[in-house]
PDB file of C-alpha atoms in Angstrom:
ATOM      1  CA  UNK I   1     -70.870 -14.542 -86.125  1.00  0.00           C
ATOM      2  CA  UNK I   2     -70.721 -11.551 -84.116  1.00  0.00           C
ATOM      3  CA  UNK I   3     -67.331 -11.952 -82.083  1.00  0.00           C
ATOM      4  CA  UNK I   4     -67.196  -9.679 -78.955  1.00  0.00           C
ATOM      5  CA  UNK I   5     -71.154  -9.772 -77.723  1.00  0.00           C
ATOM      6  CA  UNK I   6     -72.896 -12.018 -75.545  1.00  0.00           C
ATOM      7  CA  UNK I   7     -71.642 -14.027 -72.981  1.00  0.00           C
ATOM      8  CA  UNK I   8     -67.360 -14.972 -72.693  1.00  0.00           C
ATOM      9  CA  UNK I   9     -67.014 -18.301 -74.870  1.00  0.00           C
ATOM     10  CA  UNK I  10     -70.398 -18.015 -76.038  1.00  0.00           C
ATOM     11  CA  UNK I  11     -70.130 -17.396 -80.196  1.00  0.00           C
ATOM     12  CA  UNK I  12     -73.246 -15.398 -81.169  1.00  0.00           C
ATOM     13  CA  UNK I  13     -75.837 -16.711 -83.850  1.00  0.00           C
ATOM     14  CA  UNK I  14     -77.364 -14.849 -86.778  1.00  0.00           C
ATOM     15  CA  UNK I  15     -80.547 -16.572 -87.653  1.00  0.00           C
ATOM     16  CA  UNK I  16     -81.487 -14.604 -90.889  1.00  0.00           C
ATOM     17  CA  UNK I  17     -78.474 -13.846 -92.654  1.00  0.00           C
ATOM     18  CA  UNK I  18     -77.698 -15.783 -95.691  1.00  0.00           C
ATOM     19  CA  UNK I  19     -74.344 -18.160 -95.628  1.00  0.00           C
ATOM     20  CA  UNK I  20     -71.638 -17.107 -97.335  1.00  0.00           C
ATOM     21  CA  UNK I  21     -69.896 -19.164-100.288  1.00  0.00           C
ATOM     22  CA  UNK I  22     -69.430 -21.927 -97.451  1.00  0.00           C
ATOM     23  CA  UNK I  23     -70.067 -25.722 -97.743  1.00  0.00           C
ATOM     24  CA  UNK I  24     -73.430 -27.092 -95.943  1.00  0.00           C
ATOM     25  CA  UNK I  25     -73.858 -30.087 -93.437  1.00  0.00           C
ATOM     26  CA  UNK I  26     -76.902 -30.935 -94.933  1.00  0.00           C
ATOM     27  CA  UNK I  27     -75.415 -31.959 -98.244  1.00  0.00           C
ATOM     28  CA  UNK I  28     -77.352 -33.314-101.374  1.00  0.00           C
ATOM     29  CA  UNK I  29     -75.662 -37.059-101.190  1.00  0.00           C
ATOM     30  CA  UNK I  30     -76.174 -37.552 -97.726  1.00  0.00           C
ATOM     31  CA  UNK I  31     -79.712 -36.287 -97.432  1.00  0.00           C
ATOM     32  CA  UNK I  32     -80.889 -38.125-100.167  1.00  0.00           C
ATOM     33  CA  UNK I  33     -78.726 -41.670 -98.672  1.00  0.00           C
ATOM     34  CA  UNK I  34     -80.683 -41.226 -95.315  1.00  0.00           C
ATOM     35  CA  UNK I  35     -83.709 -40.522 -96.799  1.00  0.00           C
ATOM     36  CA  UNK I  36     -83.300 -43.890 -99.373  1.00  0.00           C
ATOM     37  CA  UNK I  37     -82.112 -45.429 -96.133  1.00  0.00           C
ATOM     38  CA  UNK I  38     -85.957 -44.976 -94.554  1.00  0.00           C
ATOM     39  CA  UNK I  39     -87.365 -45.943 -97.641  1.00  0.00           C
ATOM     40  CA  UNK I  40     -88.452 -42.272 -98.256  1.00  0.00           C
ATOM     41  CA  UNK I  41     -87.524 -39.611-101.773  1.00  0.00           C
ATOM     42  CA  UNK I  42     -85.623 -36.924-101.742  1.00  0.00           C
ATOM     43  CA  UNK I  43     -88.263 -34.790-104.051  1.00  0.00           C
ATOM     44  CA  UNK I  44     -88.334 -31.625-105.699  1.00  0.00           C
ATOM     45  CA  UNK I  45     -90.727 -30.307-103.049  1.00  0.00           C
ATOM     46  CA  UNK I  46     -87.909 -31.516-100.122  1.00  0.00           C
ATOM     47  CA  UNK I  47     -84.574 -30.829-102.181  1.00  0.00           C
ATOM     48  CA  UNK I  48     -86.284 -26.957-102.222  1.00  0.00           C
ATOM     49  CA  UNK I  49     -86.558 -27.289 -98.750  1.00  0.00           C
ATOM     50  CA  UNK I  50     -82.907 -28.202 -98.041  1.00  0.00           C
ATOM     51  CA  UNK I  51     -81.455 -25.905-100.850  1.00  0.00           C
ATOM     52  CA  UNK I  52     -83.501 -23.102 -98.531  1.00  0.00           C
ATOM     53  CA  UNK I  53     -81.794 -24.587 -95.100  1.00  0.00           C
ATOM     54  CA  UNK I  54     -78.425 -24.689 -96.718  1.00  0.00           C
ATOM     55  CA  UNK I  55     -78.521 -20.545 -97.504  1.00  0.00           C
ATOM     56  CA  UNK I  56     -78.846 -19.642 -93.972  1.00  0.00           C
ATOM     57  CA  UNK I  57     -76.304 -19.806 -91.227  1.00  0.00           C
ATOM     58  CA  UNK I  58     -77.173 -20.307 -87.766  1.00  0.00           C
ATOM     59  CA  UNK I  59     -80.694 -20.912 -86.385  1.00  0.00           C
ATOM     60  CA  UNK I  60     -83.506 -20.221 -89.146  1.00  0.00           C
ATOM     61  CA  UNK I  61     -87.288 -20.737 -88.419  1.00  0.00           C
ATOM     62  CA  UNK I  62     -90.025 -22.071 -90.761  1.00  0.00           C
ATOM     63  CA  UNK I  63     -91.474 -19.250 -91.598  1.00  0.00           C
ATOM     64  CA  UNK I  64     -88.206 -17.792 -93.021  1.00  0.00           C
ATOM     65  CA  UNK I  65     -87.679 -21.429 -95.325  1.00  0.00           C
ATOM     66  CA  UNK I  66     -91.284 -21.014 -96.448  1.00  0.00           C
ATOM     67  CA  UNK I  67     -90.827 -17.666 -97.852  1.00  0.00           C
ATOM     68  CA  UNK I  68     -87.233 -18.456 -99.449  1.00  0.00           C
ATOM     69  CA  UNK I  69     -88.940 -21.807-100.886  1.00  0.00           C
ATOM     70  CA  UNK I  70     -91.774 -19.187-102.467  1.00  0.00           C
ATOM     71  CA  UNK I  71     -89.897 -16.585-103.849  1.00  0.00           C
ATOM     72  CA  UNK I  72     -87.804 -19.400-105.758  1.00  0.00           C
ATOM     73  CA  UNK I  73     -91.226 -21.407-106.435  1.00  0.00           C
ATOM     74  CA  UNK I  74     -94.864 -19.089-106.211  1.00  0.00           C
ATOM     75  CA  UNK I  75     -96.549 -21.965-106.661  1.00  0.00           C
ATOM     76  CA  UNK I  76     -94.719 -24.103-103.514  1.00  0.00           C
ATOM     77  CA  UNK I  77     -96.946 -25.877-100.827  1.00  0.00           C
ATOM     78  CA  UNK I  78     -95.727 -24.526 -97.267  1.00  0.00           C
ATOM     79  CA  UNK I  79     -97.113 -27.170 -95.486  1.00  0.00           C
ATOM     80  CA  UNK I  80     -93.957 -29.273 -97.155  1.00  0.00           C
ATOM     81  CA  UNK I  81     -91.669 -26.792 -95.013  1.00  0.00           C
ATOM     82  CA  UNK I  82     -93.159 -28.552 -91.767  1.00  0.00           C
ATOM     83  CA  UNK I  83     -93.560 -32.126 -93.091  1.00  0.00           C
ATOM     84  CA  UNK I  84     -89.808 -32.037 -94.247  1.00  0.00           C
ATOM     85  CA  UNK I  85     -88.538 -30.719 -90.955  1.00  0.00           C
ATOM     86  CA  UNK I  86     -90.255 -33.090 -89.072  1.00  0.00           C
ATOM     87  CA  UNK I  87     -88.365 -35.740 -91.640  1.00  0.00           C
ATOM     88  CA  UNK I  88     -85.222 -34.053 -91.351  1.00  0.00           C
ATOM     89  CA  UNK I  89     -85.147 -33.667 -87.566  1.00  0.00           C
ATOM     90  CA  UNK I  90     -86.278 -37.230 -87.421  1.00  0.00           C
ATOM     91  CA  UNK I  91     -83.260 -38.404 -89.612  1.00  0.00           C
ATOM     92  CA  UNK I  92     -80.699 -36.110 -86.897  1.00  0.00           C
ATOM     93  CA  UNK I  93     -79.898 -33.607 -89.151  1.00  0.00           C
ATOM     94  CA  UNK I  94     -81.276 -30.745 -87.822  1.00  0.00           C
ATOM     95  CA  UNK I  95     -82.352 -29.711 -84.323  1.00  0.00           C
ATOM     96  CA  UNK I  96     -84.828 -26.736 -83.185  1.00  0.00           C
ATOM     97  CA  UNK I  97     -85.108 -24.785 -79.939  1.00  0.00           C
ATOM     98  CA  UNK I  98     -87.555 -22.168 -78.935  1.00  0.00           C
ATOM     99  CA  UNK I  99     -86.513 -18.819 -79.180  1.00  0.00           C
ATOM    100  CA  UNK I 100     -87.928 -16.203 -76.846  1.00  0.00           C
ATOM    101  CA  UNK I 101     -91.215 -15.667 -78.638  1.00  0.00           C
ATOM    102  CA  UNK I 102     -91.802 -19.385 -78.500  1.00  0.00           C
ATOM    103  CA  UNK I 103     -91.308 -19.718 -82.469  1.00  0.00           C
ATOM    104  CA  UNK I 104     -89.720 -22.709 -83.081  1.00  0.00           C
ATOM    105  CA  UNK I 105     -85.945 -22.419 -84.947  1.00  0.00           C
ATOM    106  CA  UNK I 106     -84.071 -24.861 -86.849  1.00  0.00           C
ATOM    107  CA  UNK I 107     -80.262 -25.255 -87.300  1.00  0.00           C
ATOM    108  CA  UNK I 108     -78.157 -28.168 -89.049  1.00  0.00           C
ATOM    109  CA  UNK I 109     -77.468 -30.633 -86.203  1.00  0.00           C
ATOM    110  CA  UNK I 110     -74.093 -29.302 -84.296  1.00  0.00           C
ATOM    111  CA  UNK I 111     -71.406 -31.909 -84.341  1.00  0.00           C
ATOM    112  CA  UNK I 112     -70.399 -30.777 -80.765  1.00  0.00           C
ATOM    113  CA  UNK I 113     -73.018 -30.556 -78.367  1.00  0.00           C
ATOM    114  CA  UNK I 114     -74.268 -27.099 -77.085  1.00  0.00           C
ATOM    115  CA  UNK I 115     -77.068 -25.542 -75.160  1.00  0.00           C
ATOM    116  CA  UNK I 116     -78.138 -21.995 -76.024  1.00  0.00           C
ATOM    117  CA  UNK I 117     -78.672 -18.282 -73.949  1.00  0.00           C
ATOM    118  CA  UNK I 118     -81.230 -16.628 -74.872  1.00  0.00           C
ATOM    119  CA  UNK I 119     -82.129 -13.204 -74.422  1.00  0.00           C
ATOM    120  CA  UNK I 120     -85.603 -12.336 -73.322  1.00  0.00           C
ATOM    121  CA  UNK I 121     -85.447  -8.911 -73.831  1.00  0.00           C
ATOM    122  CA  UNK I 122     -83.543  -8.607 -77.193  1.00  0.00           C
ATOM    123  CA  UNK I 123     -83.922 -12.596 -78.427  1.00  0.00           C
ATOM    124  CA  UNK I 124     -80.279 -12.649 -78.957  1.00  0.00           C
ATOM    125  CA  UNK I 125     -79.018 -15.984 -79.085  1.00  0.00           C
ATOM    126  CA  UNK I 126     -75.927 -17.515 -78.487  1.00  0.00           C
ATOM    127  CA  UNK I 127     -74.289 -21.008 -78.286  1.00  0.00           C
ATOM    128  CA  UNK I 128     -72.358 -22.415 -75.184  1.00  0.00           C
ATOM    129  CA  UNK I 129     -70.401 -25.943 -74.689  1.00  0.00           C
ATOM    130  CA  UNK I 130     -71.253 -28.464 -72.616  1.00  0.00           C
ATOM    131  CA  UNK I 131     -67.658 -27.583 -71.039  1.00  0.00           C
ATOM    132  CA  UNK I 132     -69.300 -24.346 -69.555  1.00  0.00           C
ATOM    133  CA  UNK I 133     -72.008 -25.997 -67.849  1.00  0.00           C
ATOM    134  CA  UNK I 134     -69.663 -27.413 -65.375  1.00  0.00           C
ATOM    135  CA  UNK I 135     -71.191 -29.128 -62.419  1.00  0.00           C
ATOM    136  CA  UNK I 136     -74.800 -29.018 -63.430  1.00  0.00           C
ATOM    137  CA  UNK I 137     -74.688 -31.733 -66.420  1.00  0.00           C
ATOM    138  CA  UNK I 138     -73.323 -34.089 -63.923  1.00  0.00           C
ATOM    139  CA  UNK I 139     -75.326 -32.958 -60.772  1.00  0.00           C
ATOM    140  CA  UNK I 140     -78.208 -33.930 -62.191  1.00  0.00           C
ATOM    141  CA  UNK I 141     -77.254 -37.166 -63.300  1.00  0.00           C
ATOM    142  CA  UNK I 142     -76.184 -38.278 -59.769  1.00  0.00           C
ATOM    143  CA  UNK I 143     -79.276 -36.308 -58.128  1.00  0.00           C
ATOM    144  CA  UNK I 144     -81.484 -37.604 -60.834  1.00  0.00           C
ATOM    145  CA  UNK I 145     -80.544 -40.207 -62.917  1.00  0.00           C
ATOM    146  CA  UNK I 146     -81.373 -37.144 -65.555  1.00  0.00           C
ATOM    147  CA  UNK I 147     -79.107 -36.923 -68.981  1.00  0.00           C
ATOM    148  CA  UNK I 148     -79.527 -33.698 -70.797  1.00  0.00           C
ATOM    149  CA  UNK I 149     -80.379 -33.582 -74.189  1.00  0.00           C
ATOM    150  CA  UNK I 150     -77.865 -30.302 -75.212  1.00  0.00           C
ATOM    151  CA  UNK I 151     -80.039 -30.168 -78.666  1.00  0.00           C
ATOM    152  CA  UNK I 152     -82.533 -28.938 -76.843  1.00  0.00           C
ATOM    153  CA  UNK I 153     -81.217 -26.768 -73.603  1.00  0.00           C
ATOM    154  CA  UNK I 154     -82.152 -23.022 -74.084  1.00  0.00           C
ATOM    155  CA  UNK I 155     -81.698 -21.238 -70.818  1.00  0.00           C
ATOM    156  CA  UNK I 156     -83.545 -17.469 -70.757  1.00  0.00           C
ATOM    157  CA  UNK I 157     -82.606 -14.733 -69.123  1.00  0.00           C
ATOM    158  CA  UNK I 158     -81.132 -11.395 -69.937  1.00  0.00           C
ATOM    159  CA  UNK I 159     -77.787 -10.276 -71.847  1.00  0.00           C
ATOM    160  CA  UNK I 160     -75.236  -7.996 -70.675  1.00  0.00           C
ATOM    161  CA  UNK I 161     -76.670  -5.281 -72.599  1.00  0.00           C
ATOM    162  CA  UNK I 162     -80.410  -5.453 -71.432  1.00  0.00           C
ATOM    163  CA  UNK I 163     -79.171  -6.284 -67.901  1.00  0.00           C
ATOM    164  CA  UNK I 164     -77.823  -2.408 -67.989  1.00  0.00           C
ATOM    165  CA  UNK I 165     -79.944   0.313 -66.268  1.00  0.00           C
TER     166      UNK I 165
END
């Protein structure tokens, strides 16, 4: 986390730097219950898949797990990457948005619920609350009988820094 940059109460997100000695959401036991749960295996070919999701912090895309899953494993099918995302978003543990290339990004699902900035012009990233949203969650509830799915808000634009002349 880079404190300082982006947006006040916004925390900033580092999508390709490996976690530090820090304890994973997406731990073996629970993965493997949930999968058991849906009648489904927690196999070599997925475990490799979660090891690689459980080295980055922040949002990581499926490119970057593919390439971690095949330097540990040169003979590892990528396609498994996809299939076990889809299977691991399906279960609620992770969530994706689209960062400002369109490239889908994963993260470990957030136990508080957040929507994400995202810079056009630098693809910076960072994480807001529901909180600072204010009026807008409920407005459009009571215009539209709409409720936001905050897994999936990204709102574009430009940072502070690219918004500079």
């Amino acid at each position: 986390m880079i404190p300082g940059i982006g947006p006040p109460g916004a925390t900033a997100l580092l999508s390709s730097e490996p976690m530090a000695e820090q304890s994973s959401p997406l731990a073996w036991a629970d993965v493997a219950a949930l999968l058991r749960r849906r009648h489904l295996r927690l196999t070599p070919q997925r475990r490799a898949v979660v090891g690689a999701l459980a080295e980055f912090e922040g949002h990581v895309t499926a490119a970057q797990l593919v390439e971690r899953c095949l330097e540990k494993d040169p003979g590892f099918v990528p396609s498994t990457v996809y299939r076990t995302l889809d299977v691991l978003e399906g279960l609620g543990l992770i969530t994706h948005i689209h960062d400002a290339e369109g490239r889908e990004q994963y993260q470990p699902a957030a136990e508080a619920p957040h929507a994400h900035l995202i810079c056009r012009e630098c693809g910076a990233t960072w994480e807001i609350g529901s909180d600072e949203l204010g009026d807008f969650l409920p407005l459009l509830h009571r215009r539209h009988g709409f409720d936001v799915d905050l897994s999936h808000l990204a709102i574009f634009g430009r940072c502070e820094d690219c918004s500079r002349p």
